[in-house]
Amino acid sequence: MPASQYTVSDVMSHTAVAIGREASYKEIVEVMHQWKVSALPVLEGEGRVVGVVSEADLLPKEEFRRDDPRLPEQLDEASKAGAVLAEELMSSPAVTVHPDATLAEAARIMARKAVKRLPVVNDVGMLEGVVSRSDLLKVFLRPDEEIAEEIRQLVLGELPLPAHVDFSVLEGVVTLHGPVRDRALVPLLARAIRAVEGVVDVRMALEGAVGANA
């Protein structure tokens, strides 16, 4: 069954703000503030991503300014309180994603690693852009007409609607409506439609079986 063709490259920011290993603590804070980002890729050489510095990496300097860590699990965080360069602050290796990854794959990585942004890298680790949580939500801005056309082209080309059944799209919600004799195909249709990027929900407004002569 064909699915939506959207990948990370379709929604990511192709112009990424990054820093080098030698960037200072204050410089990192200034860049984050200027560009309104919560994390920055750290690059070396011609642009290979070697780590990421996030706001979480910067906070220990304030958190442990006066107090020493009290719990064993705070030791790693406290060690960053004295760091002044990106290479000392960064989390490495960086959690990254490839431009041809699906949006679902990127979302799973963000959820699993509890990060808000992912550097997008090519096969040799060179930075190509950055994808954020808000980028992944861009597909829900797709017009209803565009979603409907994709359903016709990608879904109904493989799983035609039963006779007398039609669908509509409103605010991203797809509704199947009409009389239906055999509901066996309905769950398959709903699953395929839900896989189309931008679909918020799939609802059923199906009536009972049509007459034998319908």
XYZ file of N, CA, C and O in Angstrom:
856
model
N 0.849 -1.192 0.000
C 0.000 0.000 0.000
C 0.885 1.242 0.000
O 1.705 1.416 0.901
N 0.796 2.093 -1.002
C 1.589 3.313 -1.008
C 1.226 4.190 0.177
O 0.088 4.217 0.624
N 2.204 4.900 0.709
C 1.968 5.830 1.808
C 2.441 7.207 1.385
O 3.074 7.374 0.349
N 2.118 8.204 2.203
C 2.566 9.550 1.895
C 4.075 9.564 1.722
O 4.814 8.881 2.431
N 4.540 10.376 0.784
C 5.951 10.384 0.445
C 6.759 11.424 1.217
O 7.909 11.655 0.911
N 6.162 12.059 2.195
C 6.862 13.090 2.946
C 8.027 12.494 3.736
O 7.894 11.462 4.394
N 9.163 13.163 3.676
C 10.333 12.771 4.449
C 10.847 13.984 5.210
O 10.355 15.110 5.044
N 11.864 13.769 6.028
C 12.447 14.854 6.816
C 12.907 15.996 5.918
O 12.767 17.178 6.268
N 13.439 15.686 4.742
C 13.941 16.733 3.847
C 12.834 17.683 3.384
O 13.112 18.820 2.996
N 11.578 17.232 3.433
C 10.470 18.075 2.997
C 10.099 19.147 4.017
O 9.506 20.168 3.667
N 10.418 18.923 5.283
C 9.960 19.841 6.327
C 11.088 20.491 7.118
O 10.851 21.447 7.856
N 12.305 20.004 6.973
C 13.407 20.502 7.804
C 13.830 21.914 7.394
O 13.509 22.392 6.303
N 14.553 22.562 8.288
C 15.184 23.840 7.983
C 16.534 23.537 7.330
O 17.406 22.928 7.950
N 16.686 23.948 6.065
C 17.918 23.624 5.352
C 19.077 24.536 5.755
O 20.233 24.200 5.536
N 18.757 25.687 6.322
C 19.797 26.576 6.843
C 19.870 26.357 8.345
O 18.957 26.730 9.082
N 20.945 25.725 8.807
C 21.069 25.372 10.216
C 22.124 26.243 10.890
O 23.181 26.513 10.320
N 21.830 26.673 12.103
C 22.796 27.404 12.918
C 23.609 26.379 13.688
O 23.056 25.475 14.323
N 24.926 26.491 13.643
C 25.793 25.525 14.309
C 26.990 26.246 14.912
O 27.238 27.424 14.639
N 27.743 25.531 15.727
C 28.936 26.075 16.370
C 30.079 25.085 16.234
O 29.867 23.914 15.897
N 31.294 25.553 16.514
C 32.455 24.681 16.513
C 32.797 24.217 17.914
O 32.222 24.686 18.905
N 33.750 23.303 17.998
C 34.163 22.751 19.290
C 34.645 23.829 20.259
O 34.472 23.711 21.472
N 35.268 24.877 19.733
C 35.898 25.887 20.583
C 34.953 27.030 20.964
O 35.382 28.001 21.603
N 33.695 26.951 20.588
C 32.751 28.005 20.959
C 32.653 28.091 22.476
O 32.580 27.075 23.174
N 32.653 29.324 22.994
C 32.610 29.517 24.442
C 31.185 29.423 24.971
O 30.209 29.529 24.214
N 31.085 29.239 26.274
C 29.780 29.139 26.928
C 28.918 30.358 26.593
O 27.764 30.221 26.182
N 29.477 31.536 26.783
C 28.713 32.758 26.540
C 28.314 32.881 25.073
O 27.201 33.295 24.749
N 29.215 32.506 24.176
C 28.898 32.549 22.752
C 27.732 31.625 22.428
O 26.836 31.979 21.643
N 27.716 30.452 23.049
C 26.637 29.492 22.808
C 25.300 30.077 23.261
O 24.293 30.012 22.546
N 25.293 30.676 24.452
C 24.060 31.279 24.970
C 23.594 32.399 24.047
O 22.394 32.532 23.751
N 24.535 33.208 23.572
C 24.182 34.321 22.689
C 23.580 33.832 21.377
O 22.595 34.398 20.873
N 24.156 32.779 20.797
C 23.648 32.245 19.534
C 22.249 31.659 19.730
O 21.348 31.871 18.909
N 22.066 30.921 20.823
C 20.737 30.360 21.096
C 19.698 31.467 21.240
O 18.579 31.365 20.719
N 20.070 32.517 21.951
C 19.144 33.627 22.162
C 18.842 34.349 20.845
O 17.687 34.668 20.550
N 19.885 34.575 20.049
C 19.718 35.303 18.788
C 18.820 34.558 17.823
O 17.954 35.154 17.164
N 19.018 33.245 17.728
C 18.286 32.455 16.743
C 17.076 31.749 17.323
O 16.378 31.021 16.618
N 16.860 31.929 18.645
C 15.685 31.347 19.312
C 15.604 29.834 19.105
O 14.574 29.282 18.684
N 16.721 29.167 19.402
C 16.773 27.711 19.314
C 17.179 27.159 20.675
O 17.803 27.843 21.478
N 16.830 25.903 20.918
C 17.106 25.283 22.208
C 18.309 24.346 22.170
O 18.713 23.824 23.216
N 18.882 24.135 20.989
C 20.036 23.257 20.863
C 20.819 23.619 19.609
O 20.236 24.123 18.636
N 22.117 23.341 19.634
C 22.990 23.675 18.507
C 23.883 22.490 18.167
O 24.515 21.915 19.060
N 23.959 22.093 16.881
C 24.924 21.076 16.480
C 26.349 21.617 16.646
O 26.595 22.807 16.434
N 27.245 20.735 17.010
C 28.663 21.085 17.118
C 29.382 20.417 15.950
O 29.270 19.197 15.761
N 30.109 21.222 15.173
C 30.742 20.727 13.960
C 32.258 20.734 14.081
O 32.846 21.514 14.834
N 32.878 19.854 13.294
C 34.325 19.907 13.123
C 34.636 19.682 11.651
O 33.805 19.183 10.882
N 35.838 20.057 11.255
C 36.241 19.899 9.857
C 35.369 20.711 8.932
O 35.092 21.879 9.174
N 34.890 20.087 7.871
C 34.098 20.775 6.856
C 32.599 20.747 7.148
O 31.796 21.138 6.298
N 32.240 20.277 8.322
C 30.823 20.298 8.675
C 30.288 18.991 9.215
O 29.076 18.771 9.203
N 31.171 18.135 9.733
C 30.705 16.866 10.308
C 30.192 17.110 11.722
O 30.843 17.770 12.532
N 29.010 16.564 12.005
C 28.394 16.745 13.321
C 29.043 15.797 14.324
O 29.032 14.580 14.128
N 29.604 16.363 15.399
C 30.259 15.540 16.420
C 29.521 15.574 17.754
O 29.851 14.817 18.670
N 28.545 16.455 17.878
C 27.802 16.537 19.126
C 26.722 17.593 19.043
O 26.556 18.254 18.019
N 26.003 17.729 20.137
C 24.950 18.746 20.239
C 25.014 19.368 21.629
O 25.158 18.660 22.635
N 24.931 20.690 21.682
C 24.812 21.397 22.959
C 23.381 21.902 23.077
O 22.892 22.613 22.191
N 22.717 21.522 24.150
C 21.332 21.945 24.376
C 21.251 22.818 25.620
O 22.216 22.938 26.386
N 20.089 23.408 25.822
C 19.877 24.194 27.034
C 20.107 23.346 28.276
O 20.619 23.844 29.288
N 19.754 22.067 28.219
C 19.957 21.186 29.363
C 21.436 21.043 29.702
O 21.797 20.854 30.871
N 22.306 21.123 28.690
C 23.750 21.034 28.940
C 24.291 22.308 29.591
O 25.339 22.286 30.247
N 23.590 23.416 29.395
C 24.046 24.705 29.915
C 23.547 24.991 31.327
O 24.194 25.721 32.089
N 22.421 24.435 31.702
C 21.793 24.757 32.979
C 22.597 24.361 34.222
O 22.481 25.034 35.257
N 23.387 23.268 34.205
C 24.136 22.922 35.415
C 25.018 24.050 35.945
O 25.252 24.127 37.158
N 25.495 24.929 35.093
C 26.337 26.033 35.573
C 25.561 26.913 36.546
O 26.114 27.441 37.507
N 24.264 27.083 36.286
C 23.425 27.853 37.205
C 22.943 26.990 38.360
O 22.929 27.413 39.514
N 22.579 25.750 38.050
C 22.023 24.853 39.068
C 23.010 24.589 40.192
O 22.633 24.543 41.376
N 24.296 24.406 39.839
C 25.298 24.067 40.845
C 26.261 25.224 41.119
O 27.399 25.022 41.508
N 25.754 26.433 40.930
C 26.588 27.607 41.166
C 27.020 27.693 42.633
O 28.159 28.039 42.948
N 26.092 27.374 43.534
C 26.382 27.481 44.966
C 26.351 26.141 45.684
O 26.982 25.980 46.729
N 25.604 25.189 45.155
C 25.415 23.914 45.839
C 26.111 22.781 45.105
O 26.065 22.709 43.880
N 26.730 21.892 45.866
C 27.324 20.689 45.292
C 26.226 19.656 45.047
O 25.165 19.696 45.684
N 26.453 18.720 44.110
C 25.441 17.682 43.872
C 25.216 16.839 45.112
O 26.160 16.501 45.838
N 23.962 16.515 45.379
C 23.607 15.741 46.567
C 23.288 14.292 46.242
O 23.303 13.436 47.121
N 22.974 14.030 44.979
C 22.598 12.677 44.577
C 23.599 12.143 43.565
O 24.161 12.910 42.773
N 23.837 10.827 43.552
C 24.797 10.248 42.598
C 24.456 10.564 41.141
O 25.350 10.806 40.329
N 23.155 10.588 40.828
C 22.766 10.830 39.435
C 23.007 12.271 39.005
O 22.886 12.602 37.823
N 23.353 13.149 39.944
C 23.626 14.544 39.613
C 25.093 14.783 39.260
O 25.444 15.876 38.820
N 25.936 13.774 39.449
C 27.366 13.973 39.246
C 27.703 14.326 37.803
O 28.540 15.197 37.542
N 27.067 13.639 36.838
C 27.347 13.924 35.429
C 26.947 15.347 35.078
O 27.676 16.050 34.375
N 25.795 15.776 35.573
C 25.349 17.133 35.305
C 26.290 18.140 35.960
O 26.659 19.158 35.359
N 26.681 17.865 37.191
C 27.538 18.800 37.917
C 28.897 18.950 37.242
O 29.518 20.017 37.315
N 29.347 17.889 36.557
C 30.652 17.969 35.904
C 30.658 19.012 34.794
O 31.709 19.540 34.429
N 29.469 19.330 34.263
C 29.379 20.326 33.200
C 29.312 21.754 33.749
O 29.382 22.713 32.979
N 29.170 21.870 35.074
C 29.050 23.199 35.664
C 30.332 24.007 35.459
O 30.294 25.235 35.385
N 31.466 23.311 35.373
C 32.730 24.016 35.187
C 33.172 24.093 33.739
O 34.246 24.633 33.442
N 32.363 23.569 32.826
C 32.725 23.561 31.411
C 32.563 24.952 30.809
O 31.631 25.686 31.155
N 33.470 25.297 29.903
C 33.404 26.622 29.272
C 33.415 26.552 27.748
O 33.197 27.566 27.078
N 33.671 25.378 27.169
C 33.726 25.232 25.718
C 32.683 24.224 25.246
O 32.281 23.326 25.992
N 32.286 24.350 23.999
C 31.286 23.459 23.426
C 31.696 21.998 23.524
O 30.875 21.134 23.824
N 32.978 21.704 23.282
C 33.425 20.310 23.305
C 33.335 19.704 24.701
O 33.273 18.480 24.838
N 33.314 20.546 25.735
C 33.161 20.061 27.102
C 31.688 19.928 27.498
O 31.337 19.129 28.363
N 30.857 20.728 26.855
C 29.440 20.769 27.192
C 28.582 19.813 26.374
O 27.536 19.347 26.832
N 29.011 19.518 25.176
C 28.150 18.813 24.226
C 27.867 17.375 24.626
O 28.639 16.723 25.329
N 26.711 16.902 24.174
C 26.366 15.491 24.261
C 26.877 14.827 22.985
O 26.611 15.297 21.879
N 27.639 13.768 23.151
C 28.257 13.109 22.001
C 28.248 11.600 22.218
O 28.442 11.140 23.360
N 28.005 10.811 21.168
C 27.721 11.221 19.791
C 26.344 11.877 19.686
O 25.465 11.636 20.522
N 26.190 12.696 18.671
C 24.933 13.423 18.486
C 23.820 12.477 18.046
O 24.061 11.519 17.311
N 22.612 12.750 18.513
C 21.419 12.051 18.024
C 21.007 12.760 16.745
O 20.671 13.948 16.764
N 21.046 12.061 15.623
C 20.794 12.676 14.325
C 19.750 11.881 13.545
O 19.308 10.812 13.971
N 19.395 12.406 12.388
C 18.455 11.726 11.501
C 18.882 12.009 10.065
O 19.528 13.034 9.798
N 18.550 11.107 9.159
C 18.888 11.296 7.749
C 17.749 12.007 7.026
O 16.574 11.889 7.423
N 18.046 12.751 5.971
C 16.999 13.511 5.268
C 15.919 12.646 4.636
O 14.804 13.109 4.430
N 16.236 11.388 4.322
C 15.236 10.528 3.693
C 14.424 9.721 4.709
O 13.592 8.893 4.334
N 14.630 9.982 5.997
C 13.829 9.311 7.023
C 12.388 9.813 6.952
O 12.134 10.963 6.584
N 11.460 8.964 7.312
C 10.061 9.385 7.337
C 9.823 10.294 8.543
O 10.599 10.303 9.505
N 8.729 11.039 8.501
C 8.398 11.908 9.628
C 8.111 11.078 10.873
O 8.434 11.488 11.993
N 7.518 9.910 10.685
C 7.246 9.032 11.828
C 8.548 8.571 12.478
O 8.646 8.506 13.710
N 9.549 8.250 11.664
C 10.839 7.832 12.212
C 11.485 8.956 13.008
O 12.019 8.738 14.103
N 11.433 10.178 12.479
C 12.001 11.320 13.191
C 11.263 11.557 14.501
O 11.880 11.846 15.533
N 9.938 11.448 14.476
C 9.144 11.647 15.689
C 9.489 10.606 16.747
O 9.579 10.923 17.938
N 9.704 9.356 16.322
C 10.053 8.298 17.273
C 11.412 8.570 17.916
O 11.598 8.354 19.118
N 12.370 9.042 17.112
C 13.697 9.345 17.661
C 13.589 10.466 18.694
O 14.170 10.389 19.788
N 12.846 11.520 18.362
C 12.691 12.638 19.302
C 12.052 12.172 20.602
O 12.478 12.564 21.689
N 11.018 11.346 20.489
C 10.321 10.866 21.686
C 11.225 9.959 22.515
O 11.287 10.085 23.745
N 11.918 9.053 21.852
C 12.762 8.089 22.562
C 13.943 8.761 23.246
O 14.314 8.408 24.369
N 14.518 9.767 22.586
C 15.696 10.446 23.134
C 15.337 11.718 23.904
O 16.231 12.374 24.450
N 14.056 12.063 23.948
C 13.577 13.251 24.673
C 14.296 14.518 24.212
O 14.805 15.292 25.014
N 14.351 14.717 22.888
C 14.966 15.922 22.329
C 13.933 16.664 21.481
O 12.970 16.079 20.988
N 14.152 17.973 21.327
C 13.214 18.813 20.587
C 13.652 19.055 19.145
O 12.837 19.429 18.311
N 14.950 18.870 18.877
C 15.496 19.153 17.551
C 16.506 18.075 17.199
O 17.199 17.549 18.074
N 16.605 17.763 15.912
C 17.572 16.770 15.443
C 18.394 17.349 14.298
O 17.829 17.853 13.323
N 19.734 17.281 14.380
C 20.533 17.608 13.205
C 20.246 16.601 12.101
O 20.101 15.402 12.359
N 20.140 17.086 10.896
C 19.914 16.213 9.736
C 21.248 16.059 9.024
O 21.866 17.051 8.617
N 21.722 14.819 8.897
C 23.046 14.575 8.336
C 22.964 13.611 7.162
O 22.041 12.806 7.064
N 23.979 13.695 6.278
C 24.042 12.757 5.158
C 24.768 11.489 5.582
O 25.060 11.286 6.775
N 25.094 10.646 4.631
C 25.665 9.339 4.946
C 27.038 9.413 5.596
O 27.482 8.447 6.225
N 27.738 10.530 5.455
C 29.068 10.657 6.065
C 29.050 11.613 7.257
O 30.085 12.051 7.735
N 27.845 11.936 7.746
C 27.727 12.736 8.951
C 27.828 14.227 8.776
O 27.945 14.969 9.757
N 27.757 14.706 7.525
C 27.835 16.142 7.271
C 26.463 16.777 7.478
O 25.444 16.245 7.043
N 26.459 17.939 8.118
C 25.208 18.614 8.440
C 24.506 19.129 7.184
O 25.105 19.805 6.355
N 23.224 18.801 7.043
C 22.417 19.291 5.921
C 21.276 20.194 6.379
O 20.692 20.909 5.573
N 20.958 20.161 7.655
C 19.874 20.987 8.169
C 19.493 20.544 9.567
O 20.196 19.746 10.198
N 18.375 21.042 10.040
C 17.858 20.699 11.367
C 16.352 20.514 11.251
O 15.675 21.268 10.540
N 15.827 19.513 11.951
C 14.379 19.313 11.982
C 13.924 19.410 13.437
O 14.571 18.869 14.344
N 12.839 20.122 13.662
C 12.320 20.327 15.009
C 10.935 19.699 15.145
O 10.332 19.260 14.163
N 10.447 19.693 16.365
C 9.092 19.177 16.586
C 8.078 19.967 15.767
O 7.156 19.401 15.180
N 8.244 21.294 15.759
C 7.287 22.119 15.011
C 7.355 21.840 13.518
O 6.341 21.929 12.813
N 8.540 21.471 13.004
C 8.653 21.115 11.587
C 7.815 19.882 11.271
O 7.177 19.808 10.213
N 7.832 18.912 12.186
C 7.088 17.677 11.949
C 5.581 17.926 11.933
O 4.825 17.157 11.341
N 5.150 19.007 12.576
C 3.717 19.314 12.621
C 3.244 20.090 11.394
O 2.043 20.308 11.227
N 4.173 20.494 10.523
C 3.799 21.277 9.346
C 2.819 20.538 8.441
O 2.017 21.160 7.746
N 2.881 19.213 8.443
C 1.997 18.455 7.541
C 0.536 18.664 7.890
O -0.348 18.481 7.050
N 0.252 19.063 9.146
C -1.135 19.274 9.536
C -1.655 20.627 9.066
O -2.813 20.978 9.325
N -0.809 21.373 8.348
C -1.242 22.619 7.719
C -1.685 22.378 6.274
O -2.120 23.311 5.599
N -1.588 21.139 5.805
C -1.971 20.843 4.431
C -3.454 21.133 4.212
O -4.294 20.789 5.053
N -3.817 21.746 3.085
C -5.230 22.013 2.791
C -6.020 20.708 2.658
O -5.476 19.670 2.243
N -7.287 20.768 3.025
C -8.146 19.583 2.914
C -8.170 19.043 1.489
O -8.182 17.813 1.277
N -8.172 19.946 0.495
C -8.225 19.512 -0.907
C -6.984 18.696 -1.275
O -7.069 17.718 -2.027
N -5.849 19.099 -0.746
C -4.601 18.375 -1.045
C -4.612 16.997 -0.410
O -4.172 16.006 -1.016
N -5.119 16.918 0.814
C -5.225 15.623 1.493
C -6.187 14.710 0.732
O -5.903 13.525 0.510
N -7.321 15.264 0.310
C -8.311 14.467 -0.415
C -7.735 13.929 -1.714
O -7.956 12.756 -2.073
N -6.981 14.749 -2.424
C -6.396 14.310 -3.685
C -5.376 13.197 -3.454
O -5.303 12.239 -4.226
N -4.605 13.301 -2.373
C -3.636 12.247 -2.091
C -4.336 10.946 -1.734
O -3.884 9.858 -2.111
N -5.454 11.036 -1.017
C -6.219 9.834 -0.696
C -6.709 9.172 -1.978
O -6.628 7.949 -2.143
N -7.214 9.981 -2.921
C -7.696 9.423 -4.186
C -6.560 8.748 -4.952
O -6.728 7.663 -5.519
N -5.399 9.402 -4.997
C -4.286 8.912 -5.805
C -3.582 7.712 -5.166
O -3.314 6.714 -5.833
N -3.270 7.812 -3.856
C -2.437 6.799 -3.217
C -3.233 5.676 -2.565
O -2.808 4.525 -2.600
N -4.359 6.019 -1.968
C -5.106 5.008 -1.224
C -6.141 4.318 -2.098
O -6.153 3.096 -2.236
N -7.013 5.112 -2.728
C -8.122 4.516 -3.470
C -7.676 3.849 -4.760
O -8.421 3.067 -5.345
N -6.459 4.144 -5.194
C -5.916 3.428 -6.342
C -5.640 1.974 -6.024
O -5.625 1.120 -6.919
N -5.423 1.678 -4.730
C -5.130 0.309 -4.301
C -6.322 -0.343 -3.608
O -6.559 -1.536 -3.731
N -7.064 0.465 -2.839
C -8.220 -0.043 -2.103
C -9.442 0.799 -2.465
O -9.792 1.738 -1.746
N -10.089 0.520 -3.558
C -11.238 1.334 -3.969
C -12.336 1.314 -2.911
O -12.528 0.328 -2.204
N -13.048 2.427 -2.813
C -14.175 2.500 -1.893
C -15.264 1.524 -2.321
O -15.496 1.320 -3.515
N -15.940 0.913 -1.342
C -17.091 0.069 -1.699
C -18.146 0.901 -2.426
O -18.210 2.122 -2.270
N -18.977 0.252 -3.206
C -20.053 0.946 -3.920
C -20.913 1.737 -2.952
O -21.182 1.286 -1.833
N -21.300 2.942 -3.367
C -22.180 3.834 -2.614
C -21.485 4.535 -1.446
O -22.113 5.321 -0.738
N -20.201 4.247 -1.206
C -19.473 4.884 -0.100
C -18.601 5.999 -0.658
O -17.967 5.858 -1.702
N -18.562 7.114 0.021
C -17.737 8.253 -0.385
C -16.991 8.766 0.844
O -17.180 8.256 1.961
N -16.149 9.775 0.662
C -15.446 10.347 1.803
C -15.382 11.854 1.652
O -15.515 12.408 0.560
N -15.177 12.528 2.773
C -14.985 13.975 2.778
C -13.872 14.305 3.757
O -13.554 13.515 4.652
N -13.252 15.475 3.560
C -12.174 15.923 4.441
C -12.514 17.317 4.937
O -12.772 18.230 4.154
N -12.527 17.491 6.261
C -12.799 18.793 6.856
C -11.854 18.996 8.032
O -11.850 18.203 8.985
N -11.031 20.049 7.949
C -10.044 20.341 8.998
C -9.149 19.132 9.271
O -8.769 18.873 10.413
N -8.825 18.412 8.212
C -7.933 17.265 8.340
C -8.599 15.987 8.783
O -7.967 14.923 8.807
N -9.887 16.052 9.158
C -10.627 14.865 9.592
C -11.322 14.252 8.382
O -12.097 14.919 7.702
N -11.022 12.986 8.121
C -11.606 12.271 6.980
C -12.807 11.463 7.473
O -12.696 10.704 8.440
N -13.938 11.650 6.808
C -15.155 10.914 7.173
C -15.596 10.042 6.010
O -15.748 10.523 4.882
N -15.768 8.756 6.287
C -16.335 7.823 5.312
C -17.833 7.767 5.555
O -18.287 7.565 6.693
N -18.624 7.964 4.501
C -20.067 7.978 4.697
C -20.780 7.294 3.534
O -20.289 7.244 2.418
N -21.963 6.770 3.860
C -22.771 6.078 2.867
C -23.139 4.680 3.327
O -22.632 4.184 4.333
N -24.027 4.018 2.602
C -24.410 2.640 2.939
C -23.328 1.661 2.493
O -22.664 1.870 1.480
N -23.145 0.619 3.251
C -22.110 -0.359 2.909
C -22.619 -1.767 3.208
O -23.220 -2.025 4.245
N -22.429 -2.680 2.250
C -22.884 -4.056 2.403
C -21.872 -4.875 3.210
O -22.223 -5.600 4.119
N -20.599 -4.731 2.868
C -19.555 -5.537 3.503
C -18.558 -4.604 4.178
O -17.863 -3.842 3.516
N -18.486 -4.685 5.484
C -17.604 -3.791 6.233
C -16.179 -4.329 6.382
O -15.350 -3.705 7.046
N -15.871 -5.451 5.768
C -14.555 -6.063 5.953
C -13.428 -5.165 5.457
O -12.317 -5.175 6.002
N -13.710 -4.370 4.414
C -12.676 -3.515 3.836
C -12.482 -2.221 4.621
O -11.449 -1.566 4.505
N -13.474 -1.890 5.470
C -13.448 -0.591 6.154
C -12.215 -0.408 7.045
O -11.549 0.638 6.980
N -11.838 -1.362 7.900
C -10.647 -1.162 8.736
C -9.365 -0.966 7.913
O -8.495 -0.166 8.286
N -9.258 -1.676 6.785
C -8.081 -1.514 5.925
C -8.046 -0.119 5.320
O -6.984 0.521 5.246
N -9.205 0.360 4.879
C -9.290 1.704 4.317
C -8.919 2.755 5.364
O -8.157 3.684 5.096
N -9.459 2.595 6.564
C -9.199 3.565 7.626
C -7.718 3.622 7.962
O -7.145 4.700 8.136
N -7.078 2.459 8.017
C -5.648 2.421 8.334
C -4.829 3.082 7.239
O -3.891 3.836 7.509
N -5.188 2.816 5.987
C -4.449 3.402 4.866
C -4.637 4.917 4.809
O -3.699 5.670 4.542
N -5.859 5.369 5.065
C -6.132 6.811 5.041
C -5.410 7.503 6.186
O -4.853 8.592 6.028
N -5.377 6.887 7.345
C -4.727 7.487 8.511
C -3.228 7.663 8.265
O -2.594 8.538 8.878
N -2.647 6.863 7.365
C -1.221 6.953 7.076
C -0.877 8.142 6.187
O 0.298 8.478 6.021
N -1.882 8.794 5.617
C -1.634 9.966 4.771
C -1.248 11.144 5.658
O -1.945 11.465 6.627
N -0.123 11.794 5.346
C 0.350 12.899 6.161
C -0.673 14.036 6.159
O -1.178 14.434 5.114
N -0.961 14.541 7.358
C -1.904 15.634 7.500
C -3.284 15.195 7.944
O -4.103 16.034 8.331
N -3.555 13.892 7.906
C -4.845 13.393 8.373
C -4.863 13.426 9.900
O -4.001 12.845 10.556
N -5.851 14.106 10.456
C -5.973 14.244 11.897
C -6.697 13.044 12.502
O -6.320 12.541 13.561
N -7.736 12.573 11.808
C -8.506 11.441 12.305
C -9.318 10.869 11.148
O -9.515 11.535 10.125
N -9.773 9.635 11.324
C -10.672 8.997 10.355
C -11.937 8.597 11.096
O -11.876 7.867 12.092
N -13.073 9.074 10.607
C -14.345 8.788 11.262
C -15.285 8.056 10.318
O -15.171 8.173 9.103
N -16.219 7.313 10.906
C -17.158 6.514 10.137
C -18.568 7.069 10.273
O -19.039 7.307 11.381
N -19.229 7.302 9.152
C -20.639 7.668 9.146
C -21.338 6.719 8.192
O -22.018 7.110 7.254
N -21.106 5.440 8.425
C -21.589 4.397 7.527
C -22.941 3.881 7.978
O -23.175 3.646 9.169
N -23.803 3.662 7.011
C -25.151 3.163 7.296
C -25.157 1.644 7.151
O -24.145 1.036 6.789
N -26.306 1.048 7.407
C -26.436 -0.400 7.318
C -26.291 -0.897 5.894
O -26.148 -0.130 4.948
N -26.360 -2.203 5.740
C -26.175 -2.828 4.443
C -27.176 -2.326 3.425
O -28.348 -2.107 3.730
N -26.731 -2.146 2.197
C -27.636 -1.721 1.133
C -28.488 -2.907 0.691
O -28.154 -4.052 0.937
N -29.599 -2.609 0.018
C -30.486 -3.681 -0.437
C -29.849 -4.554 -1.475
O -28.891 -4.172 -2.144
N -30.397 -5.725 -1.631
C -29.800 -6.697 -2.539
C -29.801 -6.204 -3.985
O -28.941 -6.581 -4.774
N -30.757 -5.349 -4.344
C -30.832 -4.861 -5.725
C -30.151 -3.524 -5.927
O -30.247 -2.933 -6.990
N -29.490 -3.015 -4.873
C -28.866 -1.683 -4.978
C -27.639 -1.761 -5.832
O -26.976 -2.778 -5.887
